[in-house]
Every structure is written in structure tokens, then in C-alpha cells.
Short mmCIF file of C-alpha atoms in Angstrom, two decimals:
data_model
loop_
_atom_site.label_atom_id
_atom_site.label_comp_id
_atom_site.label_asym_id
_atom_site.label_seq_id
_atom_site.Cartn_x
_atom_site.Cartn_y
_atom_site.Cartn_z
CA UNK E 703 24.72 21.96 23.31
CA UNK E 704 27.59 24.47 23.07
CA UNK E 705 30.82 23.23 21.61
CA UNK E 706 34.34 23.13 23.21
CA UNK E 707 35.64 26.62 23.54
CA UNK E 708 39.31 27.61 23.82
CA UNK E 709 40.79 31.10 24.82
CA UNK E 710 42.51 32.87 23.58
CA UNK E 711 42.54 31.93 19.99
CA UNK E 712 45.92 33.57 19.30
CA UNK E 713 48.84 34.26 21.44
CA UNK E 714 52.28 35.79 20.79
CA UNK E 715 54.94 35.31 23.51
CA UNK E 716 58.77 35.59 23.65
CA UNK E 717 61.29 33.04 24.71
CA UNK E 718 61.53 32.48 28.27
CA UNK E 719 58.10 33.72 29.19
CA UNK E 720 55.26 31.56 30.40
CA UNK E 721 51.69 31.06 29.07
CA UNK E 722 48.29 29.65 30.24
CA UNK E 723 45.67 28.43 27.81
CA UNK E 724 42.05 27.82 28.76
CA UNK E 725 39.57 25.18 27.68
CA UNK E 726 35.81 24.93 28.46
CA UNK E 727 34.51 21.37 27.68
CA UNK E 728 30.95 20.36 26.35
CA UNK E 729 28.64 20.58 29.36
CA UNK E 730 28.44 17.29 31.04
CA UNK E 731 31.93 16.11 29.79
CA UNK E 732 34.43 15.54 32.49
CA UNK E 733 37.33 14.49 30.61
CA UNK E 734 39.68 17.01 28.91
CA UNK E 735 42.62 16.19 26.67
CA UNK E 736 45.28 18.72 25.33
CA UNK E 737 47.19 18.04 22.07
CA UNK E 738 50.11 19.94 20.51
CA UNK E 739 50.08 20.24 16.58
CA UNK E 740 52.83 21.66 14.81
CA UNK E 741 52.98 22.40 11.11
CA UNK E 742 53.11 19.27 9.12
CA UNK E 743 52.73 17.08 12.44
CA UNK E 744 50.13 15.04 13.71
CA UNK E 745 48.46 15.29 17.06
CA UNK E 746 50.85 14.97 20.03
CA UNK E 747 49.09 13.90 23.24
CA UNK E 748 50.04 16.26 26.04
CA UNK E 749 47.82 15.04 28.96
CA UNK E 750 44.19 14.21 29.94
CA UNK E 751 42.37 15.41 33.15
CA UNK E 752 39.24 13.69 34.40
CA UNK E 753 37.53 14.91 37.60
CA UNK E 754 40.26 17.44 38.44
CA UNK E 755 43.08 14.68 38.21
CA UNK E 756 45.57 13.89 35.64
CA UNK E 757 44.70 10.38 34.16
CA UNK E 758 47.08 10.19 31.37
CA UNK E 759 50.28 11.89 30.36
CA UNK E 760 52.19 12.15 26.93
CA UNK E 761 55.88 12.38 26.51
CA UNK E 762 56.38 16.08 27.02
CA UNK E 763 58.95 18.01 29.27
CA UNK E 764 57.83 19.20 32.84
CA UNK E 765 57.62 22.67 31.43
CA UNK E 766 54.02 21.65 30.20
CA UNK E 767 51.56 21.20 32.94
CA UNK E 768 47.66 21.48 33.27
CA UNK E 769 44.90 21.40 35.71
CA UNK E 770 41.24 21.06 35.86
CA UNK E 771 38.65 22.82 38.04
CA UNK E 772 35.61 21.42 39.57
CA UNK E 773 33.54 22.75 36.73
CA UNK E 774 35.66 20.59 34.31
CA UNK E 775 37.22 23.70 32.70
CA UNK E 776 40.85 23.08 32.22
CA UNK E 777 43.88 25.10 31.73
CA UNK E 778 47.47 24.19 30.45
CA UNK E 779 50.58 26.14 31.28
CA UNK E 780 53.88 26.13 29.37
CA UNK E 781 56.76 27.76 31.37
CA UNK E 782 60.08 28.99 30.00
CA UNK E 783 58.86 29.22 26.42
CA UNK E 784 61.09 27.99 23.61
CA UNK E 785 60.93 28.58 19.88
CA UNK E 786 59.99 24.99 19.36
CA UNK E 787 56.77 25.43 21.58
CA UNK E 788 55.19 27.42 18.56
CA UNK E 789 52.17 25.34 17.71
CA UNK E 790 48.36 25.03 17.62
CA UNK E 791 47.16 23.85 21.10
CA UNK E 792 43.99 21.85 20.80
CA UNK E 793 41.80 20.65 23.64
CA UNK E 794 39.20 17.84 23.27
CA UNK E 795 36.42 16.75 25.74
CA UNK E 796 34.74 13.52 25.77
CA UNK E 797 32.23 12.11 28.17
CA UNK E 798 31.29 8.63 29.26
CA UNK E 799 28.57 6.62 27.94
CA UNK E 800 26.35 4.70 30.31
CA UNK E 801 29.22 2.35 31.64
CA UNK E 802 31.55 5.19 32.41
CA UNK E 803 34.68 2.88 31.99
CA UNK E 804 37.28 3.34 29.28
CA UNK E 805 35.29 1.63 26.79
CA UNK E 806 32.77 4.38 26.93
CA UNK E 807 35.32 7.08 26.01
CA UNK E 808 35.24 7.24 22.24
CA UNK E 809 34.38 10.28 20.28
CA UNK E 810 36.40 13.39 21.20
CA UNK E 811 35.16 16.69 20.46
CA UNK E 812 37.76 19.43 19.67
CA UNK E 813 37.92 23.22 20.28
CA UNK E 814 39.25 25.43 17.51
CA UNK E 815 42.64 25.55 19.08
CA UNK E 816 44.92 28.28 20.48
CA UNK E 817 47.65 29.47 18.01
CA UNK E 818 50.76 30.05 20.14
CA UNK E 819 53.75 31.81 18.44
CA UNK E 820 56.94 32.22 20.14
CA UNK E 821 59.32 34.81 19.07
CA UNK H 201 54.33 0.79 22.35
CA UNK H 202 51.06 1.01 20.48
CA UNK H 203 51.16 2.93 17.22
CA UNK H 204 49.10 3.73 14.21
CA UNK H 205 50.66 4.26 10.73
CA UNK H 206 48.87 6.35 8.16
CA UNK H 207 49.72 6.64 4.40
CA UNK H 208 49.89 8.65 2.35
CA UNK H 209 51.10 11.77 4.05
CA UNK H 210 49.72 13.95 1.03
CA UNK H 211 47.17 12.75 -1.42
CA UNK H 212 46.14 14.79 -4.49
CA UNK H 213 43.26 13.78 -6.58
CA UNK H 214 41.20 15.13 -9.56
CA UNK H 215 37.82 16.40 -8.47
CA UNK H 216 35.25 13.80 -8.97
CA UNK H 217 37.80 10.82 -8.50
CA UNK H 218 37.95 8.62 -5.44
CA UNK H 219 40.57 8.97 -2.57
CA UNK H 220 41.69 6.25 -0.30
CA UNK H 221 43.61 6.70 2.90
CA UNK H 222 45.08 3.75 4.87
CA UNK H 223 46.16 2.98 8.44
CA UNK H 224 47.66 0.12 10.34
CA UNK H 225 47.28 -0.47 13.90
CA UNK H 226 49.72 -2.39 16.24
CA UNK H 227 47.39 -3.35 19.18
CA UNK H 228 45.39 -6.32 18.41
CA UNK H 229 43.19 -5.35 21.22
CA UNK H 230 41.99 -2.21 19.46
CA UNK H 231 38.27 -2.34 18.68
CA UNK H 232 37.26 1.20 17.77
CA UNK H 233 38.55 3.12 14.74
CA UNK H 234 37.46 6.58 14.02
CA UNK H 235 38.32 9.08 11.18
CA UNK H 236 38.64 12.82 11.74
CA UNK H 237 38.66 15.65 9.30
CA UNK H 238 40.53 18.82 10.20
CA UNK H 239 39.73 21.89 8.08
CA UNK H 240 41.94 24.86 7.89
CA UNK H 241 41.65 26.89 10.99
CA UNK H 242 39.53 24.35 12.88
CA UNK H 243 39.86 21.58 15.24
CA UNK H 244 39.46 18.04 14.06
CA UNK H 245 35.86 16.56 13.70
CA UNK H 246 34.70 12.91 13.53
CA UNK H 247 33.47 12.15 10.20
CA UNK H 248 33.01 8.26 10.44
CA UNK H 249 34.02 5.42 12.94
CA UNK H 250 33.80 1.64 12.88
CA UNK H 251 33.92 -0.95 15.36
CA UNK H 252 35.76 -4.30 15.15
CA UNK H 253 32.51 -6.44 15.04
CA UNK H 254 31.72 -4.57 11.61
CA UNK H 255 33.82 -4.79 8.39
CA UNK H 256 32.60 -1.84 6.49
CA UNK H 257 30.56 1.11 7.17
CA UNK H 258 29.17 3.78 4.75
CA UNK H 259 27.83 7.23 5.18
CA UNK H 260 26.96 8.80 1.89
CA UNK H 261 30.22 9.41 -0.13
CA UNK H 262 32.50 8.20 2.67
CA UNK H 263 33.14 4.61 3.83
CA UNK H 264 35.56 2.91 6.14
CA UNK H 265 36.80 -0.72 5.78
CA UNK H 266 38.43 -2.85 8.39
CA UNK H 267 40.54 -5.85 8.13
CA UNK H 268 41.18 -7.18 11.60
CA UNK H 269 43.45 -9.95 10.40
CA UNK H 270 45.83 -7.58 8.70
CA UNK H 271 45.25 -4.96 11.26
CA UNK H 272 44.46 -2.29 8.88
CA UNK H 273 41.52 -0.04 8.17
CA UNK H 274 40.94 2.44 5.30
CA UNK H 275 38.85 5.64 4.42
CA UNK H 276 37.29 5.69 0.98
CA UNK H 277 35.90 9.01 -0.27
CA UNK H 278 33.97 8.75 -3.52
CA UNK H 279 33.08 11.49 -6.07
CA UNK H 280 35.43 13.91 -4.43
CA UNK H 281 34.48 17.63 -4.11
CA UNK H 282 36.57 20.71 -3.34
CA UNK H 283 35.22 20.78 0.16
CA UNK H 284 36.88 17.45 0.86
CA UNK H 285 40.24 19.19 0.91
CA UNK H 286 41.45 18.84 4.55
CA UNK H 287 43.68 16.97 6.68
CA UNK H 288 42.30 13.47 7.73
CA UNK H 289 43.44 11.55 10.92
CA UNK H 290 42.75 7.90 11.78
CA UNK H 291 42.95 6.50 15.23
CA UNK H 292 42.59 3.48 17.05
CA UNK H 293 41.48 2.54 20.78
CA UNK H 294 40.98 -0.45 22.79
CA UNK H 295 38.41 -0.92 25.65
CA UNK H 296 41.31 -0.79 28.18
CA UNK H 297 42.40 2.70 27.15
CA UNK H 298 40.86 6.07 27.52
CA UNK H 299 42.95 7.64 24.81
CA UNK H 300 42.89 7.28 21.17
CA UNK H 301 46.18 6.40 19.29
CA UNK H 302 46.46 8.78 16.32
CA UNK H 303 47.92 8.43 12.71
CA UNK H 304 50.17 11.11 11.41
CA UNK H 305 47.55 12.54 9.26
CA UNK H 306 46.96 12.80 5.46
CA UNK H 307 46.55 16.07 3.55
CA UNK H 308 44.05 15.45 0.86
CA UNK H 309 44.11 17.99 -2.04
CA UNK H 310 41.23 18.07 -4.45
CA UNK H 311 42.34 19.46 -7.78
CA UNK H 312 39.56 21.33 -9.87
#
């Protein structure tokens, strides 16, 4: 199986602009989660999408939004960029086991990330 | 809320020595504990995991131990090699949650 892909890999924007990042999950995975990782920081959970619906959300301002398409591909958007938004944005896909409930969502498969620099 | 504490934040060991990273979780319902390794320029990758019905699990040079009573679990790497240099994350999850609760990460440096 092909792994999780993220595009673009690198992006440079200026303050006030908006940006859209894309993530294609592993085939068959219907859940996609997004994380922000800043230097020296851990994985800050942004949100999770399942079957085109946001299922979970972290503590980020409304400038951060996302969506998921019927083929499970997901995009996240950041509007009105700030310097502090410079980070590595990771997406992870995971698929249910046989039960389909939360107990079957365990291993997450990460993409290589998109490195966003805001000048 | 639920959280996972991870220590140390940085660990430097001599090549060939052992490394131990420790995590403590708060949600007593947690029953799945994975460890991820993140190499430079890459996303995290699962290296080993353990469920609450098991006290220890080994895979070659890496092992994870779990103490449910104390609510902590540890990653042990023996005979460390340069390729073990990376950031390691622990996480915890219960059956009622879809999401993992992540530790803050440990940067492991292997000195030649």
C-alpha cells in the first residue's frame, strides 16, 4: 500500500495570507487527523475528520479549518497567517479494525509533513 | 483533562549503552500505549506498542514495560546505535476515544 502523502512539502507565505495543505490517506483509511509541530514542541492535535465530518477538534483558533472529501482526502486551511503559525503540519490516517468503533482506531500512519514558513 | 507526561525531554547516551524513556498517564481507562519514533525530516512512525493486559513487550533491541497501578510505561532501548538518534513520542488511548493523547517527546542523542 502507498503511504500517506502530503502536498506541498514546503511552503513560504507572508503574514496575513492564507494557505491550504493537502493530505491523501492510506487507501481504505477513512479517518484523517492533523497535527501542528513547532520546533522543540510535541504534536499538537488540530482536528480529525471521518467520512467527511469533523469528529474531534483540538484547541486551536477558528483560523484553522479543514475538510474531507468523499475519497477521504483531506485539506486544512489556515487564514490570516501569523508568524507563530510557522511549523511542520503533519497528517495521519488510521482505519478501523473489524469492530469499527473507537477501540479499533489505534496505530496512526503519518505523512512526511508540510513545512510552513510564515515571513 | 487527560494528559501524558514524558521524561526526559532530552537524553544523551554513549553508543552501546541503554536508554530509558518514561511516561505517565492520567486516564485510568487507557489501555493502549504506543511509542513512535520521528527521524529528521519525517513523520513519526510506530516502533512498538503495548496493551494493558500485558506487562512487557520486546522487539529485538527495544522493549516497553507497563505498570498499570502506577500508571506509567517506559521504553527501553539496549545496545544503542547511531540510527537510534531521533525524537521519541509516547501516547495513550482508551477504548472510548478515537484519538491518542501524546507525550511531549524525548530527543535521544547517541554519542559515538
